[in-house]
PDB file of C-alpha atoms in Angstrom:
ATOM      1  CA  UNK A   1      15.376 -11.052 -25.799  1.00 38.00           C
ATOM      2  CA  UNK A   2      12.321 -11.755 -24.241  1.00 38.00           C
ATOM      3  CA  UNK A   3      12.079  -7.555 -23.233  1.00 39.00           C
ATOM      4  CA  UNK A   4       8.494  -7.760 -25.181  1.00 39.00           C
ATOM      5  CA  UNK A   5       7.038 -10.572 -22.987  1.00 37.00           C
ATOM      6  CA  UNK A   6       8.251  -8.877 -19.839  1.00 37.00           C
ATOM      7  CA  UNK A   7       6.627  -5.772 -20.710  1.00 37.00           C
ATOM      8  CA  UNK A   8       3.294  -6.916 -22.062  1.00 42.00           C
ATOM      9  CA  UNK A   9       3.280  -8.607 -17.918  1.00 60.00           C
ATOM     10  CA  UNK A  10       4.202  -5.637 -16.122  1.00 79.00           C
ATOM     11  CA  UNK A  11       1.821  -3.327 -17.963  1.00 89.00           C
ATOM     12  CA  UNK A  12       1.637   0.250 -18.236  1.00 94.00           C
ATOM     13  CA  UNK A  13       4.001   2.811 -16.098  1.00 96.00           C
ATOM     14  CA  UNK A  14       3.047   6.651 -15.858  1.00 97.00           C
ATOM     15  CA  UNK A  15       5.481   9.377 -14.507  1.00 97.00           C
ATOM     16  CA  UNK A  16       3.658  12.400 -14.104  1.00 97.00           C
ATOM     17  CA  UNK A  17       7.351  15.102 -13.713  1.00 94.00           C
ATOM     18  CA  UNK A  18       7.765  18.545 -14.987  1.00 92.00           C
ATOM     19  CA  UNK A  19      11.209  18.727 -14.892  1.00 90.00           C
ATOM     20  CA  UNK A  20      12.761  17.651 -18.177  1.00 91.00           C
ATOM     21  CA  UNK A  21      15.772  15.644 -16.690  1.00 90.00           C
ATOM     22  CA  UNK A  22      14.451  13.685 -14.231  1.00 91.00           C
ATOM     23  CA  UNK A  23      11.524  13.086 -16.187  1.00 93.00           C
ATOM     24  CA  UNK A  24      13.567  11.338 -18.713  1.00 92.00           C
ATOM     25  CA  UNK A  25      15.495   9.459 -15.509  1.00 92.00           C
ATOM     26  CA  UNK A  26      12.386   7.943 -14.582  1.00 94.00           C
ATOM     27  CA  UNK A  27      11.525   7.223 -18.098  1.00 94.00           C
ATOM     28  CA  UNK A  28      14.741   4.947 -18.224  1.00 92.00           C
ATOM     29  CA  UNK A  29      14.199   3.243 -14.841  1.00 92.00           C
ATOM     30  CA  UNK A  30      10.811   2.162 -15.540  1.00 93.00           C
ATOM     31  CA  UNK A  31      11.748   1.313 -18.972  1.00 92.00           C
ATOM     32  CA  UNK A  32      14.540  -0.654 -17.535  1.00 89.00           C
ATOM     33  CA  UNK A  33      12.160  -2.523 -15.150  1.00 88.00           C
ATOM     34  CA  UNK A  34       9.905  -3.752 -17.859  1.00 89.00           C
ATOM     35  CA  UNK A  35       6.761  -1.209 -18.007  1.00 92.00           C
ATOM     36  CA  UNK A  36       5.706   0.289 -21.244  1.00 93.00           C
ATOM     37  CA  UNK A  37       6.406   3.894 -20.036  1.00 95.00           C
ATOM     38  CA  UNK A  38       4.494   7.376 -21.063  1.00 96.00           C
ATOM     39  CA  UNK A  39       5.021  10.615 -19.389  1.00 96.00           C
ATOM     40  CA  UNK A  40       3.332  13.854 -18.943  1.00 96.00           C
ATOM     41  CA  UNK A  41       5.025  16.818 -17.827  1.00 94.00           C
ATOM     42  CA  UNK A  42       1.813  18.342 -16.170  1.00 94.00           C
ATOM     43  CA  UNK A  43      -0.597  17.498 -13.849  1.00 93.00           C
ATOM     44  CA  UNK A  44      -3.836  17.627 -15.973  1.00 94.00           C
ATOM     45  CA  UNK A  45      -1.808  15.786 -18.624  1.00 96.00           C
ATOM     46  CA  UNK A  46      -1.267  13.368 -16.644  1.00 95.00           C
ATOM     47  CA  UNK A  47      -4.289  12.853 -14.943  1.00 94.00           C
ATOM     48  CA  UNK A  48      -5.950  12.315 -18.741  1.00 95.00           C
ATOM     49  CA  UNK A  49      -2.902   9.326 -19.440  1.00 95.00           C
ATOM     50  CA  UNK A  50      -4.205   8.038 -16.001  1.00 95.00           C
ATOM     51  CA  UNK A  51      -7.709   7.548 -17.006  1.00 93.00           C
ATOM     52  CA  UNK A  52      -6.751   7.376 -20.721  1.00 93.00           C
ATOM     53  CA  UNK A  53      -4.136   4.689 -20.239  1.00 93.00           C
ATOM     54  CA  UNK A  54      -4.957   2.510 -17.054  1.00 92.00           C
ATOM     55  CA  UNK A  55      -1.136   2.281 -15.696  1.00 94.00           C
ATOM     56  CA  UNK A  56       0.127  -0.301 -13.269  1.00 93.00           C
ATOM     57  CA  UNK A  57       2.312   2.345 -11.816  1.00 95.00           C
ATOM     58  CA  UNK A  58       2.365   5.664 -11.446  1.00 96.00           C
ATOM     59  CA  UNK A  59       5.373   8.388 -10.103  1.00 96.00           C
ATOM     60  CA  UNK A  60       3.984  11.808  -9.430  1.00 95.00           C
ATOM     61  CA  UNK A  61       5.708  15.048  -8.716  1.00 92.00           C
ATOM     62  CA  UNK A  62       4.205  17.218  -6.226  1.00 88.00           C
ATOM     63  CA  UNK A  63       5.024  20.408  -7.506  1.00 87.00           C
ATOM     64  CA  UNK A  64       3.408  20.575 -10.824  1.00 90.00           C
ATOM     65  CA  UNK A  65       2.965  23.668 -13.070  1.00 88.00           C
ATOM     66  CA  UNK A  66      -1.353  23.926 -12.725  1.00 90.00           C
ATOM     67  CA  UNK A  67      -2.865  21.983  -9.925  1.00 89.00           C
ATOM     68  CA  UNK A  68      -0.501  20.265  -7.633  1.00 86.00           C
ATOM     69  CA  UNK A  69       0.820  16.697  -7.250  1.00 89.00           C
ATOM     70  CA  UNK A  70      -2.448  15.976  -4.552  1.00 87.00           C
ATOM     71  CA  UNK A  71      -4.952  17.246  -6.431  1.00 89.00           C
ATOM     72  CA  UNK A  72      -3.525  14.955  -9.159  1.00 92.00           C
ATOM     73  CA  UNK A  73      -3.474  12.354  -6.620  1.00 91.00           C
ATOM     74  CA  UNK A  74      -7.222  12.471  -5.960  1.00 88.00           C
ATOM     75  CA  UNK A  75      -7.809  12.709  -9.879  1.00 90.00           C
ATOM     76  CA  UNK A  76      -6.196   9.145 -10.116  1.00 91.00           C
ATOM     77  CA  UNK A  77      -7.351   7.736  -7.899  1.00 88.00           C
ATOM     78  CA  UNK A  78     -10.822   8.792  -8.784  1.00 86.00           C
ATOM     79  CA  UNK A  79     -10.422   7.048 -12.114  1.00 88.00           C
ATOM     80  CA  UNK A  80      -7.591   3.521 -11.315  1.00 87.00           C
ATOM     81  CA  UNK A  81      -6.477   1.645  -8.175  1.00 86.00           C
ATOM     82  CA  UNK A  82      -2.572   1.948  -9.672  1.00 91.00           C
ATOM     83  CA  UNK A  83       0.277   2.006  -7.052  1.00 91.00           C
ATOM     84  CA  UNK A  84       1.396   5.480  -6.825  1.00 93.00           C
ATOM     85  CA  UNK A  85       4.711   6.571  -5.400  1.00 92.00           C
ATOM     86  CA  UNK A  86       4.747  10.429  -4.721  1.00 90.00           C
ATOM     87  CA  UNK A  87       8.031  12.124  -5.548  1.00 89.00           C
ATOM     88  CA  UNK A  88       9.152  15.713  -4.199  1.00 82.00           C
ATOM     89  CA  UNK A  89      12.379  17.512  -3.214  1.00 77.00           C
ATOM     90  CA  UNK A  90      10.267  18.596   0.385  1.00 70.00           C
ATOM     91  CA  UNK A  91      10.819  16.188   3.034  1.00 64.00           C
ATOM     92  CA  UNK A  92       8.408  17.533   5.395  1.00 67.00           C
ATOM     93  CA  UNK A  93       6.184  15.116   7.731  1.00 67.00           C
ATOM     94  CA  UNK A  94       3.539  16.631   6.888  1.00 69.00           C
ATOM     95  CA  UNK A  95       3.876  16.200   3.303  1.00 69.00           C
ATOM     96  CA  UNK A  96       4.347  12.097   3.595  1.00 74.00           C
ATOM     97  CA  UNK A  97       1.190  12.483   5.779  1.00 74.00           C
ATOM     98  CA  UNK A  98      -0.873  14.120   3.416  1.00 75.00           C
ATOM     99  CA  UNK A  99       0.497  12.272   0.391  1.00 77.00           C
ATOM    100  CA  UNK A 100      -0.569   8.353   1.946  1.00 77.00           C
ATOM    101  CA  UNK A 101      -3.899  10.316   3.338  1.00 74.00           C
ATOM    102  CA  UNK A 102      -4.761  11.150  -0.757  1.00 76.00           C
ATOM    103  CA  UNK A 103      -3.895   7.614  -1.511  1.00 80.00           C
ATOM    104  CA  UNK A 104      -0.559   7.465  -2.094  1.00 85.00           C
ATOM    105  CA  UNK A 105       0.909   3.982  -1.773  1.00 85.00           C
ATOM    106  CA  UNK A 106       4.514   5.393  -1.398  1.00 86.00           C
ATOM    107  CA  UNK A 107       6.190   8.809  -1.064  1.00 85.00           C
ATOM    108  CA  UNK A 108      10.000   9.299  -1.524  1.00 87.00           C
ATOM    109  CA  UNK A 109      12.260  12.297  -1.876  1.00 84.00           C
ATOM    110  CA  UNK A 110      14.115  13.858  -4.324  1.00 83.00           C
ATOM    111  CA  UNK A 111      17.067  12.869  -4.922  1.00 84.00           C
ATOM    112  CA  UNK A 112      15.993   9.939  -4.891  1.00 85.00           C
ATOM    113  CA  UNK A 113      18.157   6.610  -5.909  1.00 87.00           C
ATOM    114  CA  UNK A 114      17.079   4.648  -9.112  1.00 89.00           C
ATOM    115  CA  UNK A 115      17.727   0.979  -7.543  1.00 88.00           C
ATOM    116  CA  UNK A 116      15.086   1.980  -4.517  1.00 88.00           C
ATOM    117  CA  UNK A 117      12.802   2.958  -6.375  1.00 90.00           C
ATOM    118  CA  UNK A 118      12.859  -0.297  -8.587  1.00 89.00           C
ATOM    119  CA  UNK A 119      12.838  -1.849  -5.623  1.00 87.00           C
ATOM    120  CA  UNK A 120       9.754  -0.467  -3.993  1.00 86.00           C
ATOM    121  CA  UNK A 121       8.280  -0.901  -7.108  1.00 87.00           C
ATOM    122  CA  UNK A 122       8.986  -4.634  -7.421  1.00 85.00           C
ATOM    123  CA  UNK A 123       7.613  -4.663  -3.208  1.00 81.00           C
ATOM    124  CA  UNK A 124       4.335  -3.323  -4.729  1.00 80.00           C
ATOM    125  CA  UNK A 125       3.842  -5.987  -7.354  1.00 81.00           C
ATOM    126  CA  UNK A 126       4.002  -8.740  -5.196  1.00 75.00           C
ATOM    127  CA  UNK A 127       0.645  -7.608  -3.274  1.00 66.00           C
ATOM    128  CA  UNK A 128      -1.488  -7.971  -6.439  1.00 59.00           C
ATOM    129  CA  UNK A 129      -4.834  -6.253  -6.158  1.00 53.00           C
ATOM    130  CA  UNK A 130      -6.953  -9.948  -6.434  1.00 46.00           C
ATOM    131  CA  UNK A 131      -6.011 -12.521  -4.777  1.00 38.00           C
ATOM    132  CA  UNK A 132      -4.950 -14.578  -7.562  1.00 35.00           C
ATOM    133  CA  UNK A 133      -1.303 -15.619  -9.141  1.00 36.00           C
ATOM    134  CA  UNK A 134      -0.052 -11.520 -10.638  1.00 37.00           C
ATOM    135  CA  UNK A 135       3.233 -10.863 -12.280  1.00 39.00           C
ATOM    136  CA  UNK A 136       6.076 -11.617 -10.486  1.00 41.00           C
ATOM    137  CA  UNK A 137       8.500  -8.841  -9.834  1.00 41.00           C
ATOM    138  CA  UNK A 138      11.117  -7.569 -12.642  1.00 43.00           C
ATOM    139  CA  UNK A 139      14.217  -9.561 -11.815  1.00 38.00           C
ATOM    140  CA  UNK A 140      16.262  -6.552 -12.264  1.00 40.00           C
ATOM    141  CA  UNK A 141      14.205  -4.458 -10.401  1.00 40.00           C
ATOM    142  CA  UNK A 142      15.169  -6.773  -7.310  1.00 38.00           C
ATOM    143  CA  UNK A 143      18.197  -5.689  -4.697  1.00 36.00           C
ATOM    144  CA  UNK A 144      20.338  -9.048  -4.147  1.00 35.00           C
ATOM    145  CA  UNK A 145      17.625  -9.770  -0.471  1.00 34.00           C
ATOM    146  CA  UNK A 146      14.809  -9.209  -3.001  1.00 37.00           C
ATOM    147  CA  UNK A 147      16.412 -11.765  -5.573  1.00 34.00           C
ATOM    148  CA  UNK A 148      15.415 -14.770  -2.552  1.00 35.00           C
ATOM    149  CA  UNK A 149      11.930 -13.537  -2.443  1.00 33.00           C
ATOM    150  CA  UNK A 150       9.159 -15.675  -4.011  1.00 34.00           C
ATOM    151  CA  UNK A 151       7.584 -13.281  -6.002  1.00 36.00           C
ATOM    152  CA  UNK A 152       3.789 -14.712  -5.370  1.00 33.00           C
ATOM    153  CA  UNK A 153       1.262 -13.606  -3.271  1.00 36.00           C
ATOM    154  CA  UNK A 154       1.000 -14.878  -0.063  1.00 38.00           C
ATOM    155  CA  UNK A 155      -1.154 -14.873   3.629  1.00 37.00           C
ATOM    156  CA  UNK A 156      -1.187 -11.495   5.123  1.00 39.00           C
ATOM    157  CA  UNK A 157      -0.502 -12.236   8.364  1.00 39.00           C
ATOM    158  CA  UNK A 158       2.825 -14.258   7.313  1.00 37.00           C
ATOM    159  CA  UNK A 159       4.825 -11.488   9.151  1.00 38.00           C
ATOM    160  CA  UNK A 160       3.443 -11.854  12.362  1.00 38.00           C
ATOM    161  CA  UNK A 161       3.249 -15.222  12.107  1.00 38.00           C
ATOM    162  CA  UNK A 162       7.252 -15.449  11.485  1.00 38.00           C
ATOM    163  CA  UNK A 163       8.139 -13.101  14.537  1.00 39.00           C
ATOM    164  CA  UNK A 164       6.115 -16.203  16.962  1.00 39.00           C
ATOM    165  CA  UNK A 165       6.729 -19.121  14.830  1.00 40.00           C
ATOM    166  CA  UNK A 166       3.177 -20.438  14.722  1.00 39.00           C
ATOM    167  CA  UNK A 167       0.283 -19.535  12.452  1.00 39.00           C
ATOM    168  CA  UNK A 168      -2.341 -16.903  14.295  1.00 42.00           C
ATOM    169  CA  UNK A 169      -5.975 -18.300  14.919  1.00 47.00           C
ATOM    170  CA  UNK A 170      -8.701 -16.766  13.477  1.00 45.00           C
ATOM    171  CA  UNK A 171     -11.147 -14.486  15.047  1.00 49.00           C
ATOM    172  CA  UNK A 172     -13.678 -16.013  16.708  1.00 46.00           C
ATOM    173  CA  UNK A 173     -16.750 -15.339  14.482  1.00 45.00           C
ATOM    174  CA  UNK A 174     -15.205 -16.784  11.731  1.00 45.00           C
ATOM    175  CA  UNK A 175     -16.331 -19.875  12.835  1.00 48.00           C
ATOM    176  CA  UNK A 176     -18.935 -21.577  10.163  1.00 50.00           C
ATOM    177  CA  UNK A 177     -18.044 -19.291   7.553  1.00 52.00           C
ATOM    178  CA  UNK A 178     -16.098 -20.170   4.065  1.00 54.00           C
ATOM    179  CA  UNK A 179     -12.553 -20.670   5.168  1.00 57.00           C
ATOM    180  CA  UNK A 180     -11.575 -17.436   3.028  1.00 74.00           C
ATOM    181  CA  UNK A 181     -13.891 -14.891   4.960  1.00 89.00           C
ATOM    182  CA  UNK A 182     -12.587 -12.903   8.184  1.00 92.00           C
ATOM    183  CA  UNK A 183     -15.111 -11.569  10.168  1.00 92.00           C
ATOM    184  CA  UNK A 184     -15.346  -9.901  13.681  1.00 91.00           C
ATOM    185  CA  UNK A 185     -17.699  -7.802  15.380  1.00 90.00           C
ATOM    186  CA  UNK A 186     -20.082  -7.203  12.208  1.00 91.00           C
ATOM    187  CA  UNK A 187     -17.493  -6.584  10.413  1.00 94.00           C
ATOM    188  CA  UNK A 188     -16.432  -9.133   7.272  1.00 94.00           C
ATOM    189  CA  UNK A 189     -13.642  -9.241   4.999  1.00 94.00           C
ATOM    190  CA  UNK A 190     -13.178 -11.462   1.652  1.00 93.00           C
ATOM    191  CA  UNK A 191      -9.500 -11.988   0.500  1.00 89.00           C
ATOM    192  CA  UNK A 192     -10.639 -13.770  -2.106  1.00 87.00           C
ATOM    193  CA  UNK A 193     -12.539 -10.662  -3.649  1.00 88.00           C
ATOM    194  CA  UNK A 194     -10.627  -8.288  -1.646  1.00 88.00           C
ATOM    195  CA  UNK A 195     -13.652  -6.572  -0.620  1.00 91.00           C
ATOM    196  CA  UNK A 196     -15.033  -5.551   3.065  1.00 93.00           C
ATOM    197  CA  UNK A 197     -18.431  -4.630   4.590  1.00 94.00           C
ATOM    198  CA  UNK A 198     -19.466  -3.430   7.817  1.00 94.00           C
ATOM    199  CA  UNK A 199     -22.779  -4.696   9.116  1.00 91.00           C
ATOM    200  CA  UNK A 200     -23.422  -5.347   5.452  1.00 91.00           C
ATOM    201  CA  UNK A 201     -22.296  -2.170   3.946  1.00 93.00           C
ATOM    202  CA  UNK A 202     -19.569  -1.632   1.808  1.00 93.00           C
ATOM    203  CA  UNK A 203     -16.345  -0.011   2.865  1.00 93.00           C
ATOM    204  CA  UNK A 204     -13.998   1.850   0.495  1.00 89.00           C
ATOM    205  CA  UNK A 205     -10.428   0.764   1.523  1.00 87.00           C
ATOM    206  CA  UNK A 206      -7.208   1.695  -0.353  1.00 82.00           C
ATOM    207  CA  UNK A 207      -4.706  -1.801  -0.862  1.00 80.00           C
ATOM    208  CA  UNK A 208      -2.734  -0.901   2.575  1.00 83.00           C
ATOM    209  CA  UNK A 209      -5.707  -0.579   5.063  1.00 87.00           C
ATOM    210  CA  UNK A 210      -7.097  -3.691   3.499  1.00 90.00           C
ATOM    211  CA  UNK A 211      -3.656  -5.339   3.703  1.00 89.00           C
ATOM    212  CA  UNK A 212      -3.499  -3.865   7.363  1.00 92.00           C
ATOM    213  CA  UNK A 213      -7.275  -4.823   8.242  1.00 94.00           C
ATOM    214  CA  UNK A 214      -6.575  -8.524   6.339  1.00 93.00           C
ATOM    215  CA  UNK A 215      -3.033  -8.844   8.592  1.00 93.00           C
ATOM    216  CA  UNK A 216      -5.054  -7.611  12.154  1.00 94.00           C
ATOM    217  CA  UNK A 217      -8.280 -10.110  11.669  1.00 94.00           C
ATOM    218  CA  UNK A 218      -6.058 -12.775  10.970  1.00 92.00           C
ATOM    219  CA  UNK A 219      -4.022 -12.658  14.220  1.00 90.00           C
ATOM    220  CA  UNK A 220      -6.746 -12.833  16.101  1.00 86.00           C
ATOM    221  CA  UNK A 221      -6.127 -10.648  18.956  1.00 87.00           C
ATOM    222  CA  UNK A 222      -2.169 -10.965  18.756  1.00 92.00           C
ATOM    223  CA  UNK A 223      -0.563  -7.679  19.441  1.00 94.00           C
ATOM    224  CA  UNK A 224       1.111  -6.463  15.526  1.00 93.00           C
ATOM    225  CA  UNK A 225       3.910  -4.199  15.928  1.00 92.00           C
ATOM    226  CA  UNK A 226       3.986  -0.955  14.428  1.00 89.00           C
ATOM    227  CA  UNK A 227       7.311  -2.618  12.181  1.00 87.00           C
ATOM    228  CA  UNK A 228       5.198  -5.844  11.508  1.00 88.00           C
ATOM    229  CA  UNK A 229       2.852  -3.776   9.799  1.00 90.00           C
ATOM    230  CA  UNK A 230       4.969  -1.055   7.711  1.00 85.00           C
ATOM    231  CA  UNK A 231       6.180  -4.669   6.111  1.00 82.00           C
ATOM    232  CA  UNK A 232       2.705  -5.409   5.404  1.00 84.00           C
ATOM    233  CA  UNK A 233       1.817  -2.547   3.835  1.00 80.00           C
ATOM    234  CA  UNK A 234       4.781  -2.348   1.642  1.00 73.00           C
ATOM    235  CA  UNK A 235       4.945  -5.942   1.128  1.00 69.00           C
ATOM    236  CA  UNK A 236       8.189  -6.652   2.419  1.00 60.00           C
ATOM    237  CA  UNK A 237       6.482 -10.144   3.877  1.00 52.00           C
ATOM    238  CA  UNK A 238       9.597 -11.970   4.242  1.00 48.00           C
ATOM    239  CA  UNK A 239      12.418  -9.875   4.924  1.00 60.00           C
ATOM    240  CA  UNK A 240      12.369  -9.410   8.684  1.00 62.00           C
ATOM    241  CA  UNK A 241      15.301  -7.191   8.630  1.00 63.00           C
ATOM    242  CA  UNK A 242      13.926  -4.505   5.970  1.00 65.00           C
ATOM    243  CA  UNK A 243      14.676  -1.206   7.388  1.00 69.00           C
ATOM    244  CA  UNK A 244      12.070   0.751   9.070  1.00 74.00           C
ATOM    245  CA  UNK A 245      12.145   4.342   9.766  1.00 74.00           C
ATOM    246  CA  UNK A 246      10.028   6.644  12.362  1.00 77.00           C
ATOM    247  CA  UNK A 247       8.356   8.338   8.796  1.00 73.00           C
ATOM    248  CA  UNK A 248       7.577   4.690   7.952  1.00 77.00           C
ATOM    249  CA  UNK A 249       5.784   3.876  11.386  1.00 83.00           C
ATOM    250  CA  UNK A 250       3.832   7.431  11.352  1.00 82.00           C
ATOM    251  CA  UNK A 251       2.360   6.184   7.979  1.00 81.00           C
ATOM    252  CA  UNK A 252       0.946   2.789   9.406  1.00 86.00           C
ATOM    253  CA  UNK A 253      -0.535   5.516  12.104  1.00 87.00           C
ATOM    254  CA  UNK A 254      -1.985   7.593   9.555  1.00 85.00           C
ATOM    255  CA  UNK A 255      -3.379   4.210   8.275  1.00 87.00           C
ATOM    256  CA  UNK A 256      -5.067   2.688  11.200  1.00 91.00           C
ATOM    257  CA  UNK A 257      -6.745   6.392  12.253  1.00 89.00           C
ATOM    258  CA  UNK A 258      -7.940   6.365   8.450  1.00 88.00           C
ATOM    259  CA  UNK A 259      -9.204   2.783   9.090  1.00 91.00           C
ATOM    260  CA  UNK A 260     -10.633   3.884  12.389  1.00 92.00           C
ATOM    261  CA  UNK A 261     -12.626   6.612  10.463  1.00 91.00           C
ATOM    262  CA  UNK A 262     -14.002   4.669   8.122  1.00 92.00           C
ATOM    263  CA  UNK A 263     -15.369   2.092  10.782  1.00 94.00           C
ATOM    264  CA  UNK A 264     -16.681   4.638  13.204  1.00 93.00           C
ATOM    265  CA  UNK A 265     -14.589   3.294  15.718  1.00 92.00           C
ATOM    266  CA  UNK A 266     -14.030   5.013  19.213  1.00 91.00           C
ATOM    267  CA  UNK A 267     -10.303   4.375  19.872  1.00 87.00           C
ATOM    268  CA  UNK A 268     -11.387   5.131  23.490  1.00 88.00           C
ATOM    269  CA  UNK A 269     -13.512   2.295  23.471  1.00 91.00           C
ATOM    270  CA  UNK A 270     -12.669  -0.062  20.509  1.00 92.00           C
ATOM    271  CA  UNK A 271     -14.805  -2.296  18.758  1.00 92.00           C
ATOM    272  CA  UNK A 272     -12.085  -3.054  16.280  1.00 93.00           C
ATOM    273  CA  UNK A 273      -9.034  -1.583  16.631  1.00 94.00           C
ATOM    274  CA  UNK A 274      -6.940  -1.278  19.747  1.00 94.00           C
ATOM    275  CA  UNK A 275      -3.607   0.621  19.952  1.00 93.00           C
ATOM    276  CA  UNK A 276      -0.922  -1.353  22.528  1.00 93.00           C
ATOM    277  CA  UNK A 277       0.967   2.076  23.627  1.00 90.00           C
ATOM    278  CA  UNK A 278       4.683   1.323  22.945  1.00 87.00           C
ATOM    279  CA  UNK A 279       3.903  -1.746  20.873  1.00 91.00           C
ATOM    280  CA  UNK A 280       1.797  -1.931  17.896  1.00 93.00           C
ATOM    281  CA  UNK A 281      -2.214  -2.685  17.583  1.00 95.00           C
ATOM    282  CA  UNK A 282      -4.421  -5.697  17.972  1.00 94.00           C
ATOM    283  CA  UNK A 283      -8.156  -6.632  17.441  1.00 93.00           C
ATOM    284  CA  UNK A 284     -10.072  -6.157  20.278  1.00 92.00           C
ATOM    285  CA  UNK A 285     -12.232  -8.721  21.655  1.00 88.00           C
ATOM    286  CA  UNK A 286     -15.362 -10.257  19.946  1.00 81.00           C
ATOM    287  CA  UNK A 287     -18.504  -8.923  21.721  1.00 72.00           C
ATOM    288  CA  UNK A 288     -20.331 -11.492  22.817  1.00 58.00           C
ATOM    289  CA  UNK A 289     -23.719 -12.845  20.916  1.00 50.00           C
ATOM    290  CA  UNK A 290     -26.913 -11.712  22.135  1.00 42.00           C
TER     291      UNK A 290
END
């Protein structure tokens, strides 16, 4: 068996659940998938294994038995970039909302199904945090659309680009620049290093708004619907016909107005980001050079 090989790729898993049973059910899963899996059953617990261990993944609980499954959240995040997928038997909006505003990188609800969850898992590993070759996705985590996939990383802006049929130009001040650098209005963005700056500051973006951000420079003023982009951000690049709910197109929302914060921008009058009522959201024009 080659189990060891596939495990030293895929890394470290956490699951961060106080409940006995379906702590042990994710323990399986994960195990199943290829991670090297250890659990805590509280939240400070498991923030500690987070900084402690470095995971690739991470499922959290919400209701925890000391400090809830968001303050955990920030913890984390404080300390690794690992995908997290929030788990919780609530299925209030408001909860998804506040779970992707911590930094969540997916929120599902209990019960939840075991093949999904592989699934998303294997949707998250194919948007590697550099842009360079990462570990392709567990074969059996993979549903029988994922199993045509190619598991490498590829443009951003492939989805849009499939729904027209022709590759999007770049913005227009990415003229003269190295081919890998977006920029537009001040603002630049570096695949390559997956970092961003705004007039030559640094901005702190979580893996969907830069995916989001990367996808929106490089269509270059071509209107992205609301369903091109909840593909983006879960990395669904190819499959077109991935499902997409109402909860999944409030999160791209709550994305773009957390992108809109961080850039200062005015959606009333745009320097970046402009909604397309109905539609999706585009970049708005490039001011013109003094």
């Amino acid at each position: 068996m080659s189990r060891g090989a596939i495990v030293e790729e895929l890394g470290t898993a956490l699951v961060v659940e106080d409940d006995d049973d379906v702590r042990q059910l994710l323990q399986e899963v994960l195990a199943q998938a290829g991670f090297d899996v250890v659990a805590a059953s509280s939240g400070r617990e498991g923030a500690a294994l987070a900084r402690d261990r470095g995971p690739v993944v991470v499922t959290l609980d919400v209701n925890l038995p000391d400090i809830d499954g968001f303050e955990v959240l920030r913890r984390i995040r404080a300390t690794t970039d690992a995908y997290v997928v929030m788990l919780t038997a609530r299925a209030e909006e408001t909860d998804t909302l506040l779970a992707l505003q911590s930094g969540a990188d997916d929120y599902m609800t209990k019960p939840f199904r075991p093949r999904e969850l592989r699934a998303r898992l294997a949707a998250m590993l194919r948007r590697p945090r550099v842009a360079q070759p990462g570990p392709a996705a567990p074969a059996d985590a993979a549903t029988p659309a994922d199993a045509a996939t190619p598991a490498v990383p590829q443009p951003a802006a492939r989805p849009a680009a499939q729904a027209t049929g022709s590759a999007p130009p770049a913005p227009p001040e990415a003229a003269g620049r190295p081919p890998q650098l977006l920029a537009h209005n001040g603002l630049d963005l570096d695949p390559t290093t997956r970092t961003a700056s705004l007039e030559g500051e640094p901005l702190d973006l979580t893996r969907s708004e830069f995916e989001l951000l990367r996808a929106l420079l490089k269509a270059g003023g071509r209107v992205l619907t609301r369903a091109d982009l909840v593909r983006i951000a879960r990395g669904d690049r190819f499959r077109v016909d991935a499902y997409v709910s109402e909860a999944d197109e409030r999160a791209v929302e709550v994305h773009i107005g957390n992108l809109r914060r961080k850039l200062g921008d005015d959606p009333r009058a745009p320097r970046w980001l402009v909604t397309v009522r109905g539609v999706g959201y585009r970049l708005a024009r490039a001011r013109q050079q003094q």
